[in-house]
Amino acid sequence: MSYVLIIGAKSDIAKEVARVYAKNGYNLYLAARKSEELEDLQQDIEVRSGVEVKLKEFDITSYETHEKFYSELEEKPLGVVVVSGYMVEQKLAQKDWNESLQTINVNYTGAVSILNIIANDFETERRGFIVGVSSVAGDRGRKANYIYGSAKAAFTAYLGGLRNRLHESGVQVLTVKPGFVNTKMTEHLDLPEKLTAEPEDVANDIYKAQQSGRNILYTKSIWMLVMLIIKHIPEFMFKKMSI
């Protein structure tokens, strides 16, 4: 069975994405910094699913290593799922340029760097799928998280352009826009239960959407309606709101 490359494989969502693809017979490359920390997950998936799981050291912000990383994969993947993310409090990001830069680089610049390389390969081979995990935060800038949101907005726009470019080559590009997800990255937040998804639910939604050829996925699905409303609030009203 073909390989799926998961980038940012130490995140809670990525681990569940790995499990669901493995359960459906795909071999895996799990790419992350300090990838040895994924050894328990590697062994568990191999035992449960009977697929091959390879750990790959990868830093999404070390752009100069990306070409070599991809060229040295033993077998080129059929698909790639980019789940890398970084989020800090907005007030910290707006005061500390290094935090702003890290937010932009992990959520956007690094993803573009590796996906440019992969997209060129997939386009030449005329096959494959690309899944990029963006966020509903990119649908409209809000004072609560506009630095993180702006990076995700850029990633959403990039994925849209990539989908347009690669369509004629038969390469699928899926943009995933989660809302609130119960992960380590959001554990400090008081999240509304009805709007908050579990990582395994997001992973299952991603797999089903990718397999069915979807272009854009909101998960939970209610976020499509929520963001439609938020995007259509007039600016003279929106700038006075705290949402």
Coordinates of C-alpha atoms in Angstrom, one line a residue:
M1 CA 0.0 0.0 0.0
S2 CA 1.1 3.6 -0.7
Y3 CA 2.6 5.9 1.9
V4 CA 1.0 9.0 3.4
L5 CA 3.3 11.6 4.7
I6 CA 2.1 13.4 7.8
I7 CA 3.9 16.6 8.6
G8 CA 3.6 18.0 12.2
A9 CA 3.0 14.4 13.3
K10 CA 3.3 15.1 17.1
S11 CA 0.1 17.1 17.2
D12 CA -3.0 15.6 18.7
I13 CA -4.9 15.8 15.4
A14 CA -2.0 14.4 13.4
K15 CA -1.8 11.4 15.7
E16 CA -5.4 10.6 15.0
V17 CA -5.0 11.2 11.3
A18 CA -2.2 8.7 11.4
R19 CA -4.4 6.1 13.1
V20 CA -7.2 6.5 10.6
Y21 CA -5.1 6.2 7.5
A22 CA -3.2 3.2 9.0
K23 CA -6.5 1.6 9.8
N24 CA -7.5 1.9 6.2
G25 CA -4.3 0.2 5.0
Y26 CA -1.9 3.1 4.3
N27 CA 1.8 3.0 5.2
L28 CA 3.0 6.1 7.0
Y29 CA 5.8 8.6 7.2
L30 CA 5.5 10.5 10.5
A31 CA 7.5 13.7 10.2
A32 CA 8.3 16.0 13.2
R33 CA 11.0 17.5 15.3
K34 CA 12.3 15.1 17.9
S35 CA 10.6 12.3 16.0
E36 CA 11.9 9.7 18.4
E37 CA 9.1 10.9 20.7
L38 CA 6.7 9.2 18.3
E39 CA 8.1 5.7 18.8
D40 CA 5.3 4.5 21.0
L41 CA 2.7 5.7 18.5
Q42 CA 4.7 4.0 15.7
Q43 CA 4.8 0.7 17.5
D44 CA 1.1 0.9 18.5
I45 CA 0.0 1.6 14.9
E46 CA 2.1 -1.1 13.4
V47 CA 0.7 -3.7 15.8
R48 CA -2.9 -2.6 15.5
S49 CA -3.0 -2.0 11.7
G50 CA -0.2 -4.1 10.3
V51 CA 1.2 -1.3 8.2
E52 CA 4.7 0.1 8.0
V53 CA 5.4 3.3 9.9
K54 CA 8.6 5.3 9.5
L55 CA 9.7 8.2 11.6
K56 CA 11.3 11.1 9.9
E57 CA 13.1 14.1 11.5
F58 CA 11.7 17.3 10.1
D59 CA 11.7 20.9 11.1
I60 CA 9.1 22.9 9.1
T61 CA 11.0 26.2 9.7
S62 CA 14.4 24.8 8.5
Y63 CA 13.6 25.6 4.8
E64 CA 17.1 24.7 3.6
T65 CA 16.5 21.1 4.6
H66 CA 13.2 20.5 2.9
E67 CA 14.4 19.6 -0.6
K68 CA 16.8 17.0 0.9
F69 CA 14.2 15.7 3.2
Y70 CA 11.7 15.0 0.4
S71 CA 14.3 13.6 -2.0
E72 CA 15.6 11.1 0.6
L73 CA 12.2 9.5 1.3
E74 CA 12.5 5.8 0.3
E75 CA 9.3 5.8 -1.6
K76 CA 7.5 9.0 -2.6
P77 CA 4.1 9.3 -0.9
L78 CA 0.7 9.1 -2.5
G79 CA -0.5 11.9 -0.3
V80 CA 0.6 14.5 2.3
V81 CA -1.2 15.9 5.3
V82 CA 0.2 19.1 6.8
V83 CA -0.9 19.5 10.4
S84 CA 1.9 21.7 11.7
G85 CA 0.6 24.5 13.9
Y86 CA 1.8 27.1 16.5
M87 CA -0.4 29.4 18.5
V88 CA 0.3 31.6 21.5
E89 CA -1.9 34.3 23.2
Q90 CA -2.5 37.2 20.8
K91 CA -1.2 39.7 23.4
L92 CA 2.1 37.9 23.6
A93 CA 2.4 37.6 19.8
Q94 CA 1.7 41.4 19.3
K95 CA 4.4 42.3 21.8
D96 CA 7.0 39.8 20.9
W97 CA 8.1 39.8 17.3
N98 CA 9.8 36.4 17.7
E99 CA 6.5 34.9 18.7
S100 CA 4.8 36.6 15.7
L101 CA 7.5 35.3 13.4
Q102 CA 7.2 31.8 14.7
T103 CA 3.5 31.8 14.3
I104 CA 3.8 32.9 10.7
N105 CA 6.6 30.5 9.9
V106 CA 5.1 27.4 11.3
N107 CA 1.5 28.0 10.1
Y108 CA 2.3 29.4 6.7
T109 CA 5.9 30.0 5.4
G110 CA 7.2 26.5 6.3
A111 CA 4.1 24.8 4.9
V112 CA 4.6 26.6 1.6
S113 CA 8.2 25.7 1.5
I114 CA 7.6 21.9 1.7
L115 CA 4.4 21.9 -0.3
N116 CA 6.0 23.7 -3.2
I117 CA 8.5 20.8 -3.4
I118 CA 5.8 18.1 -3.1
A119 CA 3.4 19.9 -5.4
N120 CA 6.0 20.0 -8.2
D121 CA 6.5 16.2 -7.8
F122 CA 2.8 15.4 -7.7
E123 CA 2.2 17.6 -10.8
T124 CA 4.9 15.8 -12.8
E125 CA 3.6 12.4 -11.7
R126 CA -0.1 13.5 -12.3
R127 CA -1.2 11.8 -9.1
G128 CA -1.5 12.3 -5.3
F129 CA -3.4 14.3 -2.8
I130 CA -2.5 17.2 -0.5
V131 CA -4.4 18.0 2.7
G132 CA -3.6 21.3 4.5
V133 CA -5.0 21.9 8.0
S134 CA -5.8 25.6 8.2
S135 CA -8.4 27.1 10.6
V136 CA -11.6 29.0 10.7
A137 CA -9.5 31.7 12.3
G138 CA -8.3 32.6 8.8
D139 CA -11.8 33.4 7.6
R140 CA -11.9 36.9 9.2
G141 CA -9.4 38.8 11.2
R142 CA -10.5 39.2 14.8
K143 CA -8.7 41.0 17.6
A144 CA -8.6 37.9 19.7
N145 CA -6.1 36.1 17.4
Y146 CA -5.4 38.1 14.3
I147 CA -1.7 37.2 14.0
Y148 CA -2.5 33.4 14.1
G149 CA -5.5 34.1 12.0
S150 CA -3.6 36.0 9.3
A151 CA -1.1 33.1 8.9
K152 CA -4.0 30.7 8.5
A153 CA -5.7 33.0 6.1
A154 CA -2.5 33.1 4.0
F155 CA -2.3 29.3 4.1
T156 CA -6.0 29.0 3.0
A157 CA -5.3 31.3 0.1
Y158 CA -2.2 29.3 -0.9
L159 CA -4.1 26.0 -0.8
G160 CA -6.9 27.5 -2.9
G161 CA -4.4 28.6 -5.6
L162 CA -2.6 25.2 -5.4
R163 CA -6.0 23.4 -5.9
N164 CA -6.6 25.6 -9.0
R165 CA -3.2 24.9 -10.4
L166 CA -3.1 21.1 -9.8
H167 CA -6.7 20.3 -10.8
E168 CA -5.8 19.6 -14.4
S169 CA -3.0 17.2 -13.2
G170 CA -5.5 15.1 -11.2
V171 CA -4.0 16.1 -7.9
Q172 CA -6.5 16.7 -5.1
V173 CA -6.0 19.6 -2.7
L174 CA -8.2 19.6 0.4
T175 CA -8.4 22.7 2.7
V176 CA -9.4 21.7 6.3
K177 CA -10.8 24.4 8.5
P178 CA -11.3 23.2 12.1
G179 CA -13.0 25.3 14.6
F180 CA -12.4 24.6 18.3
V181 CA -10.6 21.3 18.9
N182 CA -9.9 19.8 22.3
T183 CA -6.0 19.5 22.0
K184 CA -2.9 20.5 24.0
M185 CA -2.8 23.7 22.0
T186 CA -6.2 24.8 23.3
E187 CA -6.2 23.3 26.8
H188 CA -5.8 26.7 28.4
L189 CA -9.0 28.0 26.7
D190 CA -12.6 27.7 28.0
L191 CA -14.1 26.2 24.9
P192 CA -17.9 25.9 24.2
E193 CA -18.8 22.2 24.3
K194 CA -21.2 22.2 21.3
L195 CA -18.7 23.9 19.0
T196 CA -15.7 21.9 20.1
A197 CA -14.5 18.7 18.3
E198 CA -12.3 15.9 19.5
P199 CA -9.2 15.1 17.5
E200 CA -10.4 11.7 16.5
D201 CA -13.6 13.2 15.0
V202 CA -11.5 15.8 13.0
A203 CA -9.3 13.0 11.7
N204 CA -12.3 10.9 10.6
D205 CA -13.8 13.9 8.9
I206 CA -10.5 14.6 7.1
Y207 CA -10.2 11.0 5.9
K208 CA -13.8 10.9 4.6
A209 CA -13.4 14.3 2.9
Q210 CA -10.1 13.4 1.2
Q211 CA -11.4 10.0 0.0
S212 CA -14.5 11.6 -1.4
G213 CA -12.6 14.3 -3.3
R214 CA -13.8 17.3 -1.3
N215 CA -12.2 20.7 -1.7
I216 CA -13.0 22.4 1.6
L217 CA -13.9 20.9 4.9
Y218 CA -15.2 22.7 8.0
T219 CA -15.1 20.5 11.1
K220 CA -17.3 20.5 13.0
S221 CA -19.6 21.2 10.1
I222 CA -21.5 23.9 12.1
W223 CA -18.5 26.2 11.7
M224 CA -19.4 26.7 8.0
L225 CA -22.6 28.5 9.2
V226 CA -20.9 30.2 12.1
M227 CA -18.2 31.7 9.8
L228 CA -20.6 32.6 7.1
I229 CA -22.5 34.8 9.6
I230 CA -19.3 36.2 11.0
K231 CA -17.9 37.1 7.5
H232 CA -21.1 39.0 6.7
I233 CA -21.2 41.2 9.7
P234 CA -20.8 44.8 8.4
E235 CA -17.4 46.2 9.2
F236 CA -18.8 49.3 11.0
M237 CA -20.4 46.8 13.5
F238 CA -17.7 44.2 13.5
K239 CA -14.9 46.6 14.6
K240 CA -16.9 47.2 17.9
M241 CA -17.4 43.6 18.7
S242 CA -15.4 41.1 20.8
I243 CA -15.9 37.7 19.4

